[in-house]
C-alpha positions as semicolon CSV with decimal commas, in nm:
position;residue;x (nm);y (nm);z (nm)
1;X;-3,127;0,976;4,656
2;X;-2,824;0,823;4,512
3;X;-2,775;0,779;4,135
4;X;-2,521;0,592;3,926
5;X;-2,272;0,711;3,669
6;X;-2,083;0,416;3,503
7;X;-1,814;0,389;3,237
8;X;-1,966;0,083;3,090
9;X;-2,325;-0,028;3,091
10;X;-2,426;-0,190;3,427
11;X;-2,764;-0,050;3,548
12;X;-3,088;-0,199;3,447
13;X;-3,409;-0,029;3,531
14;X;-3,660;-0,262;3,703
15;X;-3,940;-0,118;3,500
16;X;-3,830;-0,093;3,142
17;X;-3,520;-0,325;3,174
18;X;-3,309;-0,119;2,940
19;X;-2,941;-0,038;2,992
20;X;-2,819;0,323;3,060
21;X;-2,465;0,463;3,066
22;X;-2,583;0,798;3,239
23;X;-2,685;0,868;3,588
24;X;-3,014;0,683;3,666
25;X;-3,232;0,656;3,961
26;X;-3,077;0,403;4,203
27;X;-3,252;0,148;4,427
28;X;-3,374;0,323;4,733
29;X;-3,168;0,331;5,055
30;X;-3,275;0,094;5,338
31;X;-3,537;0,235;5,573
32;X;-3,521;0,177;5,953
33;X;-3,878;0,050;5,912
34;X;-4,003;-0,225;5,693
35;X;-4,131;-0,096;5,354
36;X;-4,471;-0,208;5,267
37;X;-4,645;-0,237;4,936
38;X;-4,998;-0,085;4,888
39;X;-5,146;-0,393;5,031
40;X;-4,934;-0,370;5,344
41;X;-4,715;-0,666;5,260
42;X;-4,344;-0,655;5,377
43;X;-4,080;-0,586;5,106
44;X;-3,827;-0,873;5,051
45;X;-3,500;-0,787;4,895
46;X;-3,280;-1,044;4,728
47;X;-2,923;-0,988;4,623
48;X;-2,799;-1,252;4,376
49;X;-2,428;-1,214;4,355
50;X;-2,182;-1,387;4,131
51;X;-1,835;-1,459;4,285
52;X;-1,547;-1,221;4,195
53;X;-1,293;-1,306;3,936
54;X;-1,100;-1,627;4,010
55;X;-0,760;-1,753;3,908
56;X;-0,673;-2,035;3,677
57;X;-0,295;-2,014;3,759
58;X;-0,291;-2,329;3,964
59;X;-0,381;-2,607;3,735
60;X;-0,344;-2,873;4,013
61;X;-0,636;-2,729;4,202
62;X;-0,985;-2,854;4,169
63;X;-1,233;-2,607;4,024
64;X;-1,405;-2,584;4,368
65;X;-1,080;-2,471;4,526
66;X;-0,977;-2,196;4,279
67;X;-0,886;-1,870;4,475
68;X;-0,966;-1,505;4,372
69;X;-0,716;-1,294;4,175
70;X;-0,592;-0,958;4,307
71;X;-0,853;-0,803;4,080
72;X;-1,121;-1,027;4,227
73;X;-1,043;-0,912;4,579
74;X;-1,061;-0,554;4,475
75;X;-1,377;-0,593;4,279
76;X;-1,543;-0,749;4,589
77;X;-1,448;-0,470;4,804
78;X;-1,593;-0,221;4,549
79;X;-1,930;-0,392;4,530
80;X;-1,950;-0,411;4,907
81;X;-1,906;-0,036;4,909
82;X;-2,180;0,005;4,655
83;X;-2,421;-0,208;4,828
84;X;-2,364;-0,032;5,150
85;X;-2,407;0,309;5,000
86;X;-2,740;0,185;4,861
87;X;-2,854;0,049;5,183
88;X;-2,871;-0,308;5,049
89;X;-2,694;-0,471;5,343
90;X;-2,796;-0,841;5,395
91;X;-2,912;-0,968;5,722
92;X;-2,868;-1,317;5,587
93;X;-2,593;-1,444;5,357
94;X;-2,617;-1,781;5,187
95;X;-2,309;-1,877;4,996
96;X;-2,168;-2,154;4,802
97;X;-1,883;-2,318;4,981
98;X;-1,638;-2,285;4,691
99;X;-1,318;-2,105;4,773
100;X;-1,373;-1,820;4,528
101;X;-1,715;-1,747;4,693
102;X;-1,571;-1,760;5,038
103;X;-1,287;-1,526;4,952
104;X;-1,536;-1,292;4,775
105;X;-1,734;-1,266;5,098
106;X;-1,418;-1,222;5,307
107;X;-1,309;-0,922;5,105
108;X;-1,659;-0,774;5,128
109;X;-1,652;-0,815;5,507
110;X;-1,304;-0,660;5,525
111;X;-1,438;-0,356;5,337
112;X;-1,773;-0,302;5,500
113;X;-1,842;-0,389;5,862
114;X;-2,220;-0,447;5,787
115;X;-2,136;-0,760;5,599
116;X;-1,987;-0,894;5,923
117;X;-2,311;-0,846;6,109
118;X;-2,506;-1,082;5,871
119;X;-2,587;-1,442;5,963
120;X;-2,377;-1,659;5,717
121;X;-2,437;-2,005;5,599
122;X;-2,217;-2,194;5,336
123;X;-2,445;-2,417;5,123
124;X;-2,251;-2,686;4,939
125;X;-2,537;-2,754;4,700
126;X;-2,501;-2,389;4,563
127;X;-2,177;-2,499;4,392
128;X;-2,335;-2,789;4,208
129;X;-2,690;-2,663;4,151
130;X;-2,564;-2,371;3,928
131;X;-2,441;-2,611;3,665
132;X;-2,790;-2,776;3,626
133;X;-3,020;-2,629;3,369
134;X;-3,319;-2,440;3,519
135;X;-3,297;-2,571;3,876
136;X;-3,126;-2,280;4,063
137;X;-3,427;-2,063;4,116
138;X;-3,629;-2,325;4,283
139;X;-3,337;-2,440;4,483
140;X;-3,274;-2,082;4,604
141;X;-3,628;-2,053;4,713
142;X;-3,605;-2,365;4,911
143;X;-3,279;-2,270;5,092
144;X;-3,387;-1,909;5,162
145;X;-3,704;-2,038;5,312
146;X;-3,501;-2,287;5,517
147;X;-3,264;-2,037;5,671
148;X;-3,460;-1,712;5,679
149;X;-3,736;-1,586;5,914
150;X;-4,004;-1,323;5,862
151;X;-3,791;-1,049;6,037
152;X;-3,519;-1,086;5,773
153;X;-3,590;-0,857;5,482
154;X;-3,272;-0,864;5,281
155;X;-3,094;-1,181;5,176
156;X;-2,778;-1,222;4,962
157;X;-2,711;-1,552;4,785
158;X;-2,365;-1,593;4,641
159;X;-2,291;-1,851;4,377
160;X;-2,199;-1,920;4,016
161;X;-2,306;-1,902;3,658
162;X;-2,493;-2,033;3,471
163;X;-2,739;-2,086;3,746
164;X;-2,725;-1,736;3,898
165;X;-2,798;-1,567;3,565
166;X;-3,083;-1,827;3,501
167;X;-3,230;-1,759;3,850
168;X;-3,210;-1,376;3,825
169;X;-3,374;-1,396;3,470
170;X;-3,636;-1,651;3,586
171;X;-3,739;-1,447;3,895
172;X;-3,747;-1,106;3,714
173;X;-3,867;-1,204;3,381
174;X;-3,577;-0,999;3,227
175;X;-3,274;-1,131;3,042
176;X;-3,009;-1,077;3,308
177;X;-2,641;-1,109;3,245
178;X;-2,402;-1,143;3,550
179;X;-2,026;-1,088;3,496
180;X;-1,795;-1,175;3,789
181;X;-1,887;-0,974;4,090
182;X;-2,205;-0,853;3,949
183;X;-2,521;-0,845;4,187
184;X;-2,870;-0,843;4,075
185;X;-3,109;-0,653;4,309
186;X;-3,449;-0,824;4,323
187;X;-3,761;-0,697;4,508
188;X;-4,086;-0,875;4,601
189;X;-4,347;-0,842;4,872
190;X;-4,480;-1,090;5,133
191;X;-4,530;-1,150;5,502
192;X;-4,267;-1,431;5,476
193;X;-4,020;-1,532;5,224
194;X;-4,240;-1,827;5,104
195;X;-4,523;-1,571;5,071
196;X;-4,296;-1,339;4,858
197;X;-4,200;-1,615;4,633
198;X;-4,552;-1,751;4,599
199;X;-4,711;-1,405;4,535
200;X;-4,444;-1,284;4,283
201;X;-4,409;-1,619;4,090
202;X;-4,175;-1,654;3,800
203;X;-4,112;-1,315;3,642
204;X;-4,280;-1,126;3,934
205;X;-3,975;-1,003;4,108
206;X;-3,883;-0,637;4,029
207;X;-3,533;-0,597;3,902
208;X;-3,414;-0,291;4,081
209;X;-3,076;-0,287;3,928
210;X;-2,741;-0,456;3,866
211;X;-2,438;-0,352;4,054
212;X;-2,092;-0,404;3,896
213;X;-1,749;-0,313;4,053
214;X;-1,671;-0,061;3,774
215;X;-1,966;0,155;3,873
216;X;-1,914;0,509;4,002
217;X;-2,172;0,650;4,240
218;X;-2,260;1,011;4,186
219;X;-2,477;1,206;4,442
């Protein structure tokens, strides 16, 4: 079992939702078989990832077209490594079509081959919905249900604040803060994604943890 040691607070327990700066129990590695709850429902794992740090150097560019900084590319690669080490590799990736989210994904794919194996869809509405108060969680549910299938158990949605923080907080019932290139790891159960969203409801998703690029994994 992996655990974390971090130079700054980043890990949130899904049970007590408090921060820790020492090694803590990490989200479990992925199993080769579907993990079921006591009621034999299939586990559904949702990664909500905010894009990596982007540049403001090119003032002529529209916000939608801003690229990542060198730090942003490096951070995306680090988060990809951590997610891979934890076994949280998505089978389906749904991403905003903004340049900074596309470049975040590209750096993750360059670092970890497993991200290349996922089915990827760029969703233009992910860019705009994140700026609308309280609408992101419902929109994510709609898009995940549209593009997923019952055999897909891990989905990563890539987008922007404030919507991604709002969605993670609304789904988990915790106060979630997502800095650039932070990923909230959420868990629910259901025989389909619609089932998982329905059974968990607002606040019913378990917050397994928050992964940040400055995290150090200790064994």
